[in-house]
mmCIF file of C-alpha atoms and ligand atoms in Angstrom:
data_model
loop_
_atom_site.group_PDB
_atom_site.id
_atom_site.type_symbol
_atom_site.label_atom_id
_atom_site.label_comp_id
_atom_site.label_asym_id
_atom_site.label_seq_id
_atom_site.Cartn_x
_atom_site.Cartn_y
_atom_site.Cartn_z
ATOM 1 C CA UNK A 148 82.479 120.453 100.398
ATOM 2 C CA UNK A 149 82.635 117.669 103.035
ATOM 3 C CA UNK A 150 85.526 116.168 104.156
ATOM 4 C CA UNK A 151 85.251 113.071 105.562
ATOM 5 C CA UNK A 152 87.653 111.385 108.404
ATOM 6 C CA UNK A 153 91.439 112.578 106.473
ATOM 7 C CA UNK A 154 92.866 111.086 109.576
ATOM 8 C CA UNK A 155 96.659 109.306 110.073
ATOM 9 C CA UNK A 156 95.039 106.389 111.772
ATOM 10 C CA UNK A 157 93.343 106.188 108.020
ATOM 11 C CA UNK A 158 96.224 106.385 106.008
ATOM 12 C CA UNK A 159 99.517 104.961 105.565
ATOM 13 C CA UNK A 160 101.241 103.465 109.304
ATOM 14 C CA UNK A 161 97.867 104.143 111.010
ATOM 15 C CA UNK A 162 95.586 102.039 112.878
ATOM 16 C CA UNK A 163 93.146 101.355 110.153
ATOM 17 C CA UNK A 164 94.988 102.474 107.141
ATOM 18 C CA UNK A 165 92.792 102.650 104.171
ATOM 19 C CA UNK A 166 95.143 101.532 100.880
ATOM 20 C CA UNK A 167 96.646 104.715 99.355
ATOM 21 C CA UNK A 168 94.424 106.675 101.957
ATOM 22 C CA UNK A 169 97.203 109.457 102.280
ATOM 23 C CA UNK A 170 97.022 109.858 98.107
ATOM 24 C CA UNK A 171 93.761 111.952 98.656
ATOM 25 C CA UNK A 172 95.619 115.089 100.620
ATOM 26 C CA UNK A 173 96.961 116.764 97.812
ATOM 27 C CA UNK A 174 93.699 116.711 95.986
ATOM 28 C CA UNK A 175 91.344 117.633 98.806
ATOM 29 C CA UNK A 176 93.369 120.502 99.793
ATOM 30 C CA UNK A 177 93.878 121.993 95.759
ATOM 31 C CA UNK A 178 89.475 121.009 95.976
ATOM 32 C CA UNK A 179 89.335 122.991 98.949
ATOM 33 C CA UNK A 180 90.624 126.029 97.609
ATOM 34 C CA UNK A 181 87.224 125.683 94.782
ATOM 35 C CA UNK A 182 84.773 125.846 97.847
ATOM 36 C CA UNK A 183 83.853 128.632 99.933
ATOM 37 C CA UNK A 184 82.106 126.954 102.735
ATOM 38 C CA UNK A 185 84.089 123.402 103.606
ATOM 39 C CA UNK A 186 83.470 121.330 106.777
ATOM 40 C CA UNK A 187 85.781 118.612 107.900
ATOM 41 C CA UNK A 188 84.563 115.599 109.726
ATOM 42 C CA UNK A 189 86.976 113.355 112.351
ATOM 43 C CA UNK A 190 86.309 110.110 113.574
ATOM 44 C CA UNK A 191 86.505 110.400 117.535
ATOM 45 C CA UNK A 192 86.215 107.392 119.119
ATOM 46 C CA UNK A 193 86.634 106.587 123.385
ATOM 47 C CA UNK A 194 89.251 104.032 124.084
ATOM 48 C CA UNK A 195 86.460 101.087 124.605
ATOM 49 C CA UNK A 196 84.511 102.076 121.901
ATOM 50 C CA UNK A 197 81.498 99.604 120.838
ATOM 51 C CA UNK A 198 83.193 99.388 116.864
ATOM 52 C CA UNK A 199 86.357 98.047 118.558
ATOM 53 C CA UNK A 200 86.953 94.192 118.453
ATOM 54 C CA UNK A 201 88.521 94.796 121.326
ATOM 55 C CA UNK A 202 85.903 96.073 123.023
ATOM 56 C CA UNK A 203 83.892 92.307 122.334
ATOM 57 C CA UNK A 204 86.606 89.235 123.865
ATOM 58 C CA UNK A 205 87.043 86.548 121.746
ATOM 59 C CA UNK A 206 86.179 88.703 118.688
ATOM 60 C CA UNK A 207 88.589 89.557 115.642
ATOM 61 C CA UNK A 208 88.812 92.503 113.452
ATOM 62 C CA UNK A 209 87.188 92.770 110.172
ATOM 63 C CA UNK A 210 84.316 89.956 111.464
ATOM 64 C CA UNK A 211 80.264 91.385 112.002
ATOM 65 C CA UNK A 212 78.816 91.193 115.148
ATOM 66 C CA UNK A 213 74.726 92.156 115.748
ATOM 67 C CA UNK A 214 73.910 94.886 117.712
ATOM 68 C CA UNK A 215 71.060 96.222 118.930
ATOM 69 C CA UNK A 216 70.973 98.772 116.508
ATOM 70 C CA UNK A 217 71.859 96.243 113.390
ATOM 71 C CA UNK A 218 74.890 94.710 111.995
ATOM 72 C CA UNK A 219 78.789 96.339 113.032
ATOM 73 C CA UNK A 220 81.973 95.856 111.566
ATOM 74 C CA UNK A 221 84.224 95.233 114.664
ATOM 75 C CA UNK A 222 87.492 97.419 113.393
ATOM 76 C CA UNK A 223 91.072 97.670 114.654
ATOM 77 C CA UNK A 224 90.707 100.383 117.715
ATOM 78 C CA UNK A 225 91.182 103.774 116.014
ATOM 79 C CA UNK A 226 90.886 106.946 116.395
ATOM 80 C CA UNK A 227 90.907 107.196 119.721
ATOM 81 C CA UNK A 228 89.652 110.713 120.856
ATOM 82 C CA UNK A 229 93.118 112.849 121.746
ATOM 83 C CA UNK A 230 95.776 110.686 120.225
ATOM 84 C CA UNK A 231 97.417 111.136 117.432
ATOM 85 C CA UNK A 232 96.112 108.415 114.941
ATOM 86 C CA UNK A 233 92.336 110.621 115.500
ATOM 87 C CA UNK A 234 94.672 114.041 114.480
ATOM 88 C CA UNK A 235 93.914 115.337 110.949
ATOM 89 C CA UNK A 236 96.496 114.016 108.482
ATOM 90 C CA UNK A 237 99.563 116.841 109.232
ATOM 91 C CA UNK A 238 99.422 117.733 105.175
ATOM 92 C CA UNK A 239 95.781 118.555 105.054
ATOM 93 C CA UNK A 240 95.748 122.652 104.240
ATOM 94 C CA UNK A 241 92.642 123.826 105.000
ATOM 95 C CA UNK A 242 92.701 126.565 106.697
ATOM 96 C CA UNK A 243 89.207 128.497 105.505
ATOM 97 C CA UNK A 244 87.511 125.163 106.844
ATOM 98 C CA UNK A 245 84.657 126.324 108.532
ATOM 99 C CA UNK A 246 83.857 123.547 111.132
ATOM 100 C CA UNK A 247 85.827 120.717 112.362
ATOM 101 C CA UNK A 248 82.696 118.086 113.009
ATOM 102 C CA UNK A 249 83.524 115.104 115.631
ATOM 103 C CA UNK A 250 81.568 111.889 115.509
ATOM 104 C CA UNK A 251 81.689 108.617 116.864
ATOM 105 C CA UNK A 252 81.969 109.687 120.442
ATOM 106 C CA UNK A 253 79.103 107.591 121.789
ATOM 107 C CA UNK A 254 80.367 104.612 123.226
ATOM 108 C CA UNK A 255 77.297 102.567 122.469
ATOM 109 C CA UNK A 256 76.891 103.652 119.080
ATOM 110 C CA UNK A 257 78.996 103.869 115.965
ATOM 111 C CA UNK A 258 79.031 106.430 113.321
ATOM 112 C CA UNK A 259 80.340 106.704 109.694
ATOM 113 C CA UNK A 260 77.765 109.420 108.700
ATOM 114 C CA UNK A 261 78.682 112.554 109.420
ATOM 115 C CA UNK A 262 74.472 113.644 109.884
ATOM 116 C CA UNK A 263 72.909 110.504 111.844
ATOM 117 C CA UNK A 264 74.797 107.801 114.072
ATOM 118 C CA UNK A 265 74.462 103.955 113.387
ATOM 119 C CA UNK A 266 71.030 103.811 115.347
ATOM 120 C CA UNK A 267 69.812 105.689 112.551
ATOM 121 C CA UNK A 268 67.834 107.984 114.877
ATOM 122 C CA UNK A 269 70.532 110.698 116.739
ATOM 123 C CA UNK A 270 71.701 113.207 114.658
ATOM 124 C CA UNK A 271 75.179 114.912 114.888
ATOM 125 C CA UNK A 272 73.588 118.422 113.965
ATOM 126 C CA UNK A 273 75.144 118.785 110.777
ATOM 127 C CA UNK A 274 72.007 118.920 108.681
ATOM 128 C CA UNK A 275 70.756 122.149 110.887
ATOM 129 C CA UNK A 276 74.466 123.687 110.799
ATOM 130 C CA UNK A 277 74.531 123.178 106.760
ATOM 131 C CA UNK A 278 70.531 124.620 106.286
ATOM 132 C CA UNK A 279 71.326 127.556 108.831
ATOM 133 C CA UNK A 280 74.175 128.942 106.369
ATOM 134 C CA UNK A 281 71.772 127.825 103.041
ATOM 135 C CA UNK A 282 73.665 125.066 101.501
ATOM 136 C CA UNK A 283 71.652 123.006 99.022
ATOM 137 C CA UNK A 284 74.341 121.384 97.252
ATOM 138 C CA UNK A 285 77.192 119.214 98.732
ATOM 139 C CA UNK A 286 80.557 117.704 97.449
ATOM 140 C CA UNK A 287 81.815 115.132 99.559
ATOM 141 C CA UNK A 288 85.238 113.500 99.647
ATOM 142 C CA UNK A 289 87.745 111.620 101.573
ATOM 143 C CA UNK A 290 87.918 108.210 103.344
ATOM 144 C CA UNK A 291 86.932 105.645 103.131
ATOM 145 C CA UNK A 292 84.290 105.434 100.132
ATOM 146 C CA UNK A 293 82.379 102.730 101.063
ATOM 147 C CA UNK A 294 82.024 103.432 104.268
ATOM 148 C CA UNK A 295 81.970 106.679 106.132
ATOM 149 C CA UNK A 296 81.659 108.739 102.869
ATOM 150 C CA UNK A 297 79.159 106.224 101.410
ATOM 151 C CA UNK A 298 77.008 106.591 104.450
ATOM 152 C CA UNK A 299 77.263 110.515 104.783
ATOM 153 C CA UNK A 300 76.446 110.643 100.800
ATOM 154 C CA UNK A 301 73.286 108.462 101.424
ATOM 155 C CA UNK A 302 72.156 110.172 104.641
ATOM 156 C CA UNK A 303 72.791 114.377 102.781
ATOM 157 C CA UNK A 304 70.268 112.669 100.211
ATOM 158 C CA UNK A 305 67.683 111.778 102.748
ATOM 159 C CA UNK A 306 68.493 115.026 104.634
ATOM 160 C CA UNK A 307 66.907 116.785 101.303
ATOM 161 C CA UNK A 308 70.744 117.545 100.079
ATOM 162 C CA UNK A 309 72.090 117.091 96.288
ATOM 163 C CA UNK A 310 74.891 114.841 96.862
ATOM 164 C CA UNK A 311 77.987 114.477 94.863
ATOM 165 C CA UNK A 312 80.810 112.248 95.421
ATOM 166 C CA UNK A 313 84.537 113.256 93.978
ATOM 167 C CA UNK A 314 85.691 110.432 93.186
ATOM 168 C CA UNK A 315 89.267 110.511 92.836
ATOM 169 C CA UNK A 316 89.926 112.222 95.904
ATOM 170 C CA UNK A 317 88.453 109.172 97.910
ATOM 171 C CA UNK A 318 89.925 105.747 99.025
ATOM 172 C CA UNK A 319 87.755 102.327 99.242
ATOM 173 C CA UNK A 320 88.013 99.671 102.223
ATOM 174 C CA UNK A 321 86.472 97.603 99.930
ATOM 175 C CA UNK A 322 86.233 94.567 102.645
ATOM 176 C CA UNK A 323 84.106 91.477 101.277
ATOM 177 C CA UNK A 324 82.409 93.718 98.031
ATOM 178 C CA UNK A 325 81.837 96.606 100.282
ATOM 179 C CA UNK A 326 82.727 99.308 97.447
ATOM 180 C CA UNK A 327 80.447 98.267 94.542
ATOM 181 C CA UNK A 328 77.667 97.597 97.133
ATOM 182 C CA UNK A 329 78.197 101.168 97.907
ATOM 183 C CA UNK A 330 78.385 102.323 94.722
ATOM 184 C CA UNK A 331 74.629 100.537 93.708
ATOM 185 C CA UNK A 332 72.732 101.848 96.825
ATOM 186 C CA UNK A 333 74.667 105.877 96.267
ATOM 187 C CA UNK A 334 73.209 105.127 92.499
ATOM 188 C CA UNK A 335 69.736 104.620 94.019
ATOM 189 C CA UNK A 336 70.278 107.151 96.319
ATOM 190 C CA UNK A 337 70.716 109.634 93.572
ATOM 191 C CA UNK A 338 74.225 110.331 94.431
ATOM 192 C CA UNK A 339 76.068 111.394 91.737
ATOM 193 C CA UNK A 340 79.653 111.178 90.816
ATOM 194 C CA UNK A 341 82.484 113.490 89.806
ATOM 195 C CA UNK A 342 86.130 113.937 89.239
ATOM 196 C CA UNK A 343 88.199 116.581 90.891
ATOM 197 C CA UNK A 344 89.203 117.877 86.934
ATOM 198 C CA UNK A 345 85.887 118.646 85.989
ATOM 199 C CA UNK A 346 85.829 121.054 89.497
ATOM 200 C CA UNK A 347 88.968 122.368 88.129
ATOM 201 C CA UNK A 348 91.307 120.568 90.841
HETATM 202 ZN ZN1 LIG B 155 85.446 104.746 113.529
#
């Protein structure tokens, strides 16, 4: 099972909080508990990171700027590597997690996926780390659904993974359409969907 970005600065009070974001803790951790191998992803941003409105003058959360590597959401600053907002929400239980997975951290170049950055080209490693222990099949959960957990869903596909997405123990974004767009390219990804009751959570 993946875990994708159950950070404070995601949920309720934080930086980018995600509507209901902090409703998903509960679940993931009684999911966890159905998984032997889980790996936990964290947005990990420097302070002038390229995602950052602030980081373009003049430019206002939530708008799209081009950059070289295509199209960027400029977000609130967030998960700033160190502080508190990037920490894992304090409820998450995990403890049998068996890698904490960091992305985001070059300056120049977002990443929602946890496998492949926003160029499309760098990897974070996480396809070799899940072959190397013989994972074929991955669950993948967390926030926010239409974007980072959308994007890792899409990229395990191309990586050769199956790909399932719980769904109730995700939260949307859902800026201008974002989640049903998200939901029509996973469908044509071959992405498929479940609920944490049918895994017995
Ligand atoms: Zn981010």
């Amino acid at each position: 099972m993946l875990v994708i970005d159950v950070q404070n600065d995601f949920c309720a009070g934080g930086a980018l909080a995600v509507p209901e974001g902090e409703a998903v803790v509960p679940r993931v951790n009684r999911l966890a508990k159905q998984f032997e191998t889980v790996v936990l992803t964290q947005d990990w941003h420097p302070a002038d990171h390229i995602s950052f409105a602030a980081s373009h003058p003049g430019r206002q959360p939530f708008e799209s700027l081009d950059l070289p590597y295509g199209p960027q959401v400029l977000w609130p600053s967030h998960c700033v590597q160190g502080t508190q907002g990037a920490a894992l929400h304090p409820e998450l239980d995990i403890p049998h997690a068996r890698m904490i997975l960091r992305k985001g951290g070059n300056r120049l170049v977002d990443s929602y996926s946890a496998f492949l950055e926003a160029d499309r080209t760098s990897r974070t490693g996480l396809d070799g780390y899940l072959r190397s222990l013989g994972i074929t099949d991955l669950y993948i959960c967390g926030l926010a659904t239409d974007f980072c957990v959308a994007w890792s869903a899409e990229d395990a596909r191309a990586f050769g993974f199956s790909a399932t997405i719980i769904e109730d123990a995700c939260r949307a974004i859902d800026l201008n359409g974002s989640l049903a767009a998200a939901w029509a390219k996973l469908a044509a990804a071959g992405v498929g969907r479940i609920g944490s009751a049918a895994l017995g959570a």
